[in-house]
Structures are given as C-alpha cells and as structure tokens.
Short mmCIF file of C-alpha atoms in Angstrom, two decimals:
data_model
loop_
_atom_site.label_atom_id
_atom_site.label_comp_id
_atom_site.label_asym_id
_atom_site.label_seq_id
_atom_site.Cartn_x
_atom_site.Cartn_y
_atom_site.Cartn_z
CA UNK A 1 45.17 104.27 125.57
CA UNK A 2 41.84 102.72 124.78
CA UNK A 3 40.37 99.41 123.74
CA UNK A 4 37.75 98.77 121.10
CA UNK A 5 35.78 95.55 121.41
CA UNK A 6 32.76 95.78 119.15
CA UNK A 7 30.57 98.28 117.36
CA UNK A 8 27.47 98.26 115.19
CA UNK A 9 27.78 99.09 111.52
CA UNK A 10 25.19 99.49 108.81
CA UNK A 11 25.59 97.57 105.59
CA UNK A 12 24.37 100.32 103.27
CA UNK A 13 22.96 98.29 100.43
CA UNK A 14 21.01 95.88 102.63
CA UNK A 15 20.20 98.41 105.33
CA UNK A 16 20.82 95.95 108.12
CA UNK A 17 22.75 96.25 111.34
CA UNK A 18 25.05 93.58 112.64
CA UNK A 19 27.83 93.40 115.15
CA UNK A 20 31.37 93.42 113.86
CA UNK A 21 33.99 91.95 116.17
CA UNK A 22 37.14 94.04 116.28
CA UNK A 23 40.29 92.52 117.80
CA UNK A 24 41.08 94.12 121.12
CA UNK A 25 44.05 96.45 120.83
CA UNK A 26 45.89 98.95 122.96
CA UNK A 27 47.68 101.72 121.14
CA UNK A 28 51.36 101.82 121.95
CA UNK A 29 52.95 105.10 122.89
CA UNK A 30 55.74 106.34 120.64
CA UNK A 31 58.25 105.21 123.27
CA UNK A 32 56.80 101.70 123.29
CA UNK A 33 56.97 101.14 119.52
CA UNK A 34 59.40 98.37 118.59
CA UNK A 35 60.53 99.23 115.08
CA UNK A 36 60.79 95.63 113.85
CA UNK A 37 57.65 93.82 112.60
CA UNK A 38 59.57 90.53 112.45
CA UNK A 39 58.76 89.92 116.11
CA UNK A 40 55.05 89.66 115.34
CA UNK A 41 54.32 85.93 115.18
CA UNK A 42 50.88 84.33 115.26
CA UNK A 43 49.94 81.33 117.36
CA UNK A 44 50.06 77.99 115.57
CA UNK A 45 47.38 77.74 112.90
CA UNK A 46 46.69 77.38 109.19
CA UNK A 47 47.63 80.96 108.30
CA UNK A 48 50.66 83.03 109.24
CA UNK A 49 51.62 86.68 109.28
CA UNK A 50 53.35 87.40 105.97
CA UNK A 51 55.60 90.09 107.37
CA UNK A 52 56.30 93.59 106.08
CA UNK A 53 58.86 94.79 103.54
CA UNK A 54 59.64 97.77 105.78
CA UNK A 55 60.08 98.67 109.44
CA UNK A 56 57.34 100.56 111.24
CA UNK A 57 59.11 103.92 110.96
CA UNK A 58 60.07 103.56 107.30
CA UNK A 59 56.87 105.16 106.01
CA UNK A 60 57.31 108.33 108.07
CA UNK A 61 56.15 111.04 107.79
CA UNK A 62 53.34 109.84 105.51
CA UNK A 63 52.22 106.93 107.68
CA UNK A 64 53.42 107.08 111.28
CA UNK A 65 55.24 104.29 113.10
CA UNK A 66 52.82 104.27 116.04
CA UNK A 67 49.83 103.62 113.80
CA UNK A 68 51.62 101.04 111.64
CA UNK A 69 52.83 99.11 114.70
CA UNK A 70 49.38 98.99 116.26
CA UNK A 71 47.65 98.30 112.95
CA UNK A 72 49.93 95.38 112.10
CA UNK A 73 50.71 93.83 115.50
CA UNK A 74 47.26 94.23 117.07
CA UNK A 75 44.50 94.57 114.47
CA UNK A 76 45.95 92.48 111.63
CA UNK A 77 47.29 89.83 114.00
CA UNK A 78 43.94 89.74 115.77
CA UNK A 79 42.05 89.00 112.56
CA UNK A 80 44.52 86.25 111.66
CA UNK A 81 44.34 84.49 115.00
CA UNK A 82 40.55 84.66 115.11
CA UNK A 83 40.42 83.24 111.56
CA UNK A 84 42.64 80.33 112.59
CA UNK A 85 40.36 79.64 115.55
CA UNK A 86 37.24 79.70 113.38
CA UNK A 87 38.52 77.23 110.79
CA UNK A 88 40.31 74.86 113.16
CA UNK A 89 39.05 71.32 112.69
CA UNK A 90 37.14 72.14 109.51
CA UNK A 91 37.83 71.51 105.82
CA UNK A 92 38.70 75.19 105.48
CA UNK A 93 42.07 74.48 107.12
CA UNK A 94 43.27 72.98 103.83
CA UNK A 95 42.06 75.84 101.62
CA UNK A 96 43.88 78.98 100.51
CA UNK A 97 42.60 82.30 101.80
CA UNK A 98 41.29 83.09 98.29
CA UNK A 99 39.36 79.81 98.19
CA UNK A 100 37.82 80.60 101.57
CA UNK A 101 36.81 84.11 100.51
CA UNK A 102 35.23 83.10 97.21
CA UNK A 103 33.15 80.35 98.84
CA UNK A 104 31.86 82.30 101.85
CA UNK A 105 28.18 82.39 102.72
CA UNK A 106 26.95 85.95 103.28
CA UNK A 107 25.54 84.91 106.66
CA UNK A 108 28.91 83.78 108.01
CA UNK A 109 29.67 87.16 109.55
CA UNK A 110 32.56 86.07 111.78
CA UNK A 111 34.35 84.33 108.91
CA UNK A 112 33.71 87.28 106.58
CA UNK A 113 35.15 89.74 109.09
CA UNK A 114 38.23 87.73 110.00
CA UNK A 115 39.10 86.06 106.70
CA UNK A 116 38.48 89.40 105.01
CA UNK A 117 40.47 91.25 107.67
CA UNK A 118 43.44 88.93 107.15
CA UNK A 119 43.41 89.11 103.34
CA UNK A 120 42.62 92.82 103.09
CA UNK A 121 45.49 93.79 105.36
CA UNK A 122 47.91 91.47 103.55
CA UNK A 123 47.25 93.39 100.34
CA UNK A 124 47.34 96.79 102.04
CA UNK A 125 50.86 96.14 103.35
CA UNK A 126 52.00 94.40 100.16
CA UNK A 127 51.63 97.46 97.95
CA UNK A 128 53.20 99.97 100.35
CA UNK A 129 56.89 100.86 100.06
CA UNK A 130 59.50 102.85 101.95
CA UNK A 131 60.48 104.44 98.65
CA UNK A 132 58.74 107.79 98.24
CA UNK A 133 56.44 108.83 95.42
CA UNK A 134 57.03 106.12 92.85
CA UNK A 135 54.96 106.60 89.71
CA UNK A 136 53.03 103.99 87.71
CA UNK A 137 54.94 102.41 84.86
CA UNK A 138 54.41 99.48 82.53
CA UNK A 139 51.07 97.68 82.37
CA UNK A 140 49.39 99.49 85.26
CA UNK A 141 50.24 102.88 83.76
CA UNK A 142 48.85 101.74 80.41
CA UNK A 143 45.60 100.48 81.97
CA UNK A 144 45.13 103.57 84.14
CA UNK A 145 45.50 105.87 81.14
CA UNK A 146 43.15 103.71 79.08
CA UNK A 147 40.41 103.32 81.69
CA UNK A 148 40.61 106.63 83.58
CA UNK A 149 42.16 109.02 81.08
CA UNK A 150 45.16 109.92 83.23
CA UNK A 151 46.85 109.11 86.52
CA UNK A 152 45.55 112.33 88.06
CA UNK A 153 41.99 111.47 87.03
CA UNK A 154 42.41 108.02 88.60
CA UNK A 155 43.72 109.51 91.86
CA UNK A 156 40.81 111.95 91.98
CA UNK A 157 38.25 109.16 91.58
CA UNK A 158 40.02 106.87 94.06
CA UNK A 159 40.25 109.64 96.64
CA UNK A 160 36.58 110.55 96.24
CA UNK A 161 35.66 106.90 96.81
CA UNK A 162 37.68 106.94 100.04
CA UNK A 163 36.13 110.18 101.28
CA UNK A 164 32.68 108.78 100.52
CA UNK A 165 33.18 105.66 102.67
CA UNK A 166 30.74 105.99 105.55
CA UNK A 167 31.82 104.21 108.69
CA UNK A 168 34.44 101.51 108.17
CA UNK A 169 35.46 99.95 104.90
CA UNK A 170 37.93 99.74 102.03
CA UNK A 171 38.54 101.24 98.59
CA UNK A 172 39.84 98.89 95.92
CA UNK A 173 41.36 99.00 92.46
CA UNK A 174 40.35 95.73 90.81
CA UNK A 175 40.84 94.03 87.49
CA UNK A 176 37.49 92.84 86.16
CA UNK A 177 36.81 89.69 84.16
CA UNK A 178 36.90 91.88 81.04
CA UNK A 179 40.42 93.02 81.96
CA UNK A 180 39.27 96.53 82.81
CA UNK A 181 40.29 98.53 85.86
CA UNK A 182 37.56 99.54 88.26
CA UNK A 183 37.41 101.40 91.57
CA UNK A 184 35.05 99.85 94.08
CA UNK A 185 34.34 100.00 97.81
CA UNK A 186 33.33 97.45 100.43
CA UNK A 187 32.01 97.78 103.97
CA UNK A 188 33.72 96.45 107.08
CA UNK A 189 36.15 93.66 106.04
CA UNK A 190 34.32 92.60 102.88
CA UNK A 191 36.27 92.47 99.64
CA UNK A 192 35.66 92.07 95.88
CA UNK A 193 36.52 88.35 95.91
CA UNK A 194 33.39 87.53 97.90
CA UNK A 195 30.65 86.10 95.71
CA UNK A 196 27.86 88.14 97.32
CA UNK A 197 29.54 91.48 96.57
CA UNK A 198 27.78 93.42 93.80
CA UNK A 199 31.04 94.65 92.28
CA UNK A 200 33.63 91.90 91.99
CA UNK A 201 37.12 91.68 90.58
CA UNK A 202 40.71 90.70 91.25
CA UNK A 203 42.22 93.11 93.82
CA UNK A 204 45.31 95.00 92.68
CA UNK A 205 45.57 97.52 95.52
CA UNK A 206 43.46 98.87 98.35
CA UNK A 207 43.32 101.47 101.09
CA UNK A 208 42.05 100.84 104.60
CA UNK A 209 39.42 103.43 105.55
CA UNK A 210 38.87 102.12 109.08
CA UNK A 211 39.74 104.83 111.60
CA UNK A 212 42.47 102.68 113.17
CA UNK A 213 44.44 103.06 109.91
CA UNK A 214 44.82 106.83 110.14
CA UNK A 215 43.21 108.45 113.17
CA UNK A 216 46.25 108.77 115.46
CA UNK A 217 48.03 110.96 112.91
CA UNK A 218 45.28 112.44 110.77
CA UNK A 219 42.29 112.53 113.14
CA UNK A 220 39.27 113.18 110.88
CA UNK A 221 41.38 114.44 107.96
CA UNK A 222 40.85 111.51 105.61
CA UNK A 223 41.87 113.64 102.64
CA UNK A 224 45.50 114.01 103.79
CA UNK A 225 45.67 110.34 104.73
CA UNK A 226 44.68 109.30 101.20
CA UNK A 227 47.08 111.81 99.61
CA UNK A 228 49.98 110.48 101.69
CA UNK A 229 49.02 106.88 101.03
CA UNK A 230 49.53 107.57 97.31
CA UNK A 231 53.09 108.71 98.06
CA UNK A 232 53.93 105.21 99.33
CA UNK A 233 52.41 102.91 96.69
CA UNK A 234 54.76 100.39 95.09
CA UNK A 235 53.50 100.29 91.51
CA UNK A 236 55.92 97.47 90.70
CA UNK A 237 53.95 95.32 93.14
CA UNK A 238 50.70 96.32 91.43
CA UNK A 239 52.21 95.28 88.09
CA UNK A 240 53.28 92.00 89.67
CA UNK A 241 49.70 91.33 90.74
CA UNK A 242 48.51 91.97 87.18
CA UNK A 243 51.05 89.39 85.97
CA UNK A 244 49.86 86.91 88.59
CA UNK A 245 46.29 87.25 87.37
CA UNK A 246 47.35 86.88 83.73
CA UNK A 247 49.26 83.62 84.33
#
C-alpha cells in the first residue's frame, strides 16, 4: 500500500511547473474490495457522486476491480469532496459543473484540478459498460467514418494520443463548434471545456492516462490498457451525448 499526496507536473505548452494536489488514497487489496460502488457517498455539498452503471468487478478482465474500486472510491471521491470545500459559501455553489469549468481562471489551480477531476471522471465512468466489445453505430459511427476514414483509423489515432501523453493527463474525443470530431489531449485534470485550453470542444468520451487508472494491472504497458478500454466503451452513451449537444 502507498499514499500519494502531491507531485510536480510540467504544463508542456507553457513550460511551467506547479503543484497538483492528488487526493490521498490507499490501494485496497483484492480481499478488501467491496464490489458495490453504491456505498460510496460524498459528504454534504453542492455536488454528489453520480454512481456507476456497473459493479467494480464487471469490467474484468479488461479493467480490474481493485483499480476501479480505488479509482472511484478514493481518487474520484477525493476530487469531489475537495471541490465542494473550495466552492462552499461562494456563488459557484449554485452553478452547474459545466458552468464552473467554462468560467475558470487559468490561475485557479485548485479549482481546475478538482472541478476538472470531478467532471473528467464522471465522463470516464459514463461511457464504460460491462457489455464487451460493442461497436459504434448510428451518428457516432457516421461521424467517425466521415472525419477519420474508418473506426480502425480512429482507434489508431486515439491510441497514439494516449501513448504520447507525458506525465498525467487525458485523451478526449470532442465535437467541435463546426460539428466535427476531434481527438485532443489535456494535462493533469484540465479538459476541453476550459476557456484557456487551445483545443476546445464538447466532450463525447475520454480516457484517463493518470497512472492510478491502469498501473496496478498494466504497470507501464499503456498500450494494452488503451486496447482494453476500447473493449468496454458504450457507444450508445456516446450517441446520447451527441444528442444532448444537438438539443
């Protein structure tokens, strides 16, 4: 078991170092994993844990129960509770998470890390499913073929973006203002809704490239982690997000 408290990261484009607070977490042993995420409840505050559509072990063998339990009940919960602390007593308590993200000042590092950490993980869990290897259909299949040439070409580009992430960050598939699909990356807990990001768009899906998302099972083998992530994507949820943006 080990605890991570803080670490220095480099924001590549601005070439600056700043401290990123990481919620303290202790990895559970396999014997300690409680299979039900419904028991994870945040302290009272503006935002709540949204829950998962699967139990921790349901994504085995692609994503292991031990990692999912720790990721959800320690890291994700930690970002949420820190976010609630930061906005308590401010006008941000009445805003949606999207409104907070789009109005953030680039100097508000704690809010960026924790509001981003809450939102980014919500989306990560939302588009995962216990059903294996679903394939894109409907609107998302049409857009992928139009903008990337084929699903395999899209997967290749998305995987390369993940392998190229240096340090901690995320890979995103976003819908741009011109209704085009685009693959983009962000450092730490930044995301494409933040106004200071160079590449912006409406997030449709993402993959967490922080080591806590894969290291227990995959160690430094990010390639296999990304491949197995693709076997658990719920493309119906991605289509639903496209519909949400269109309405």
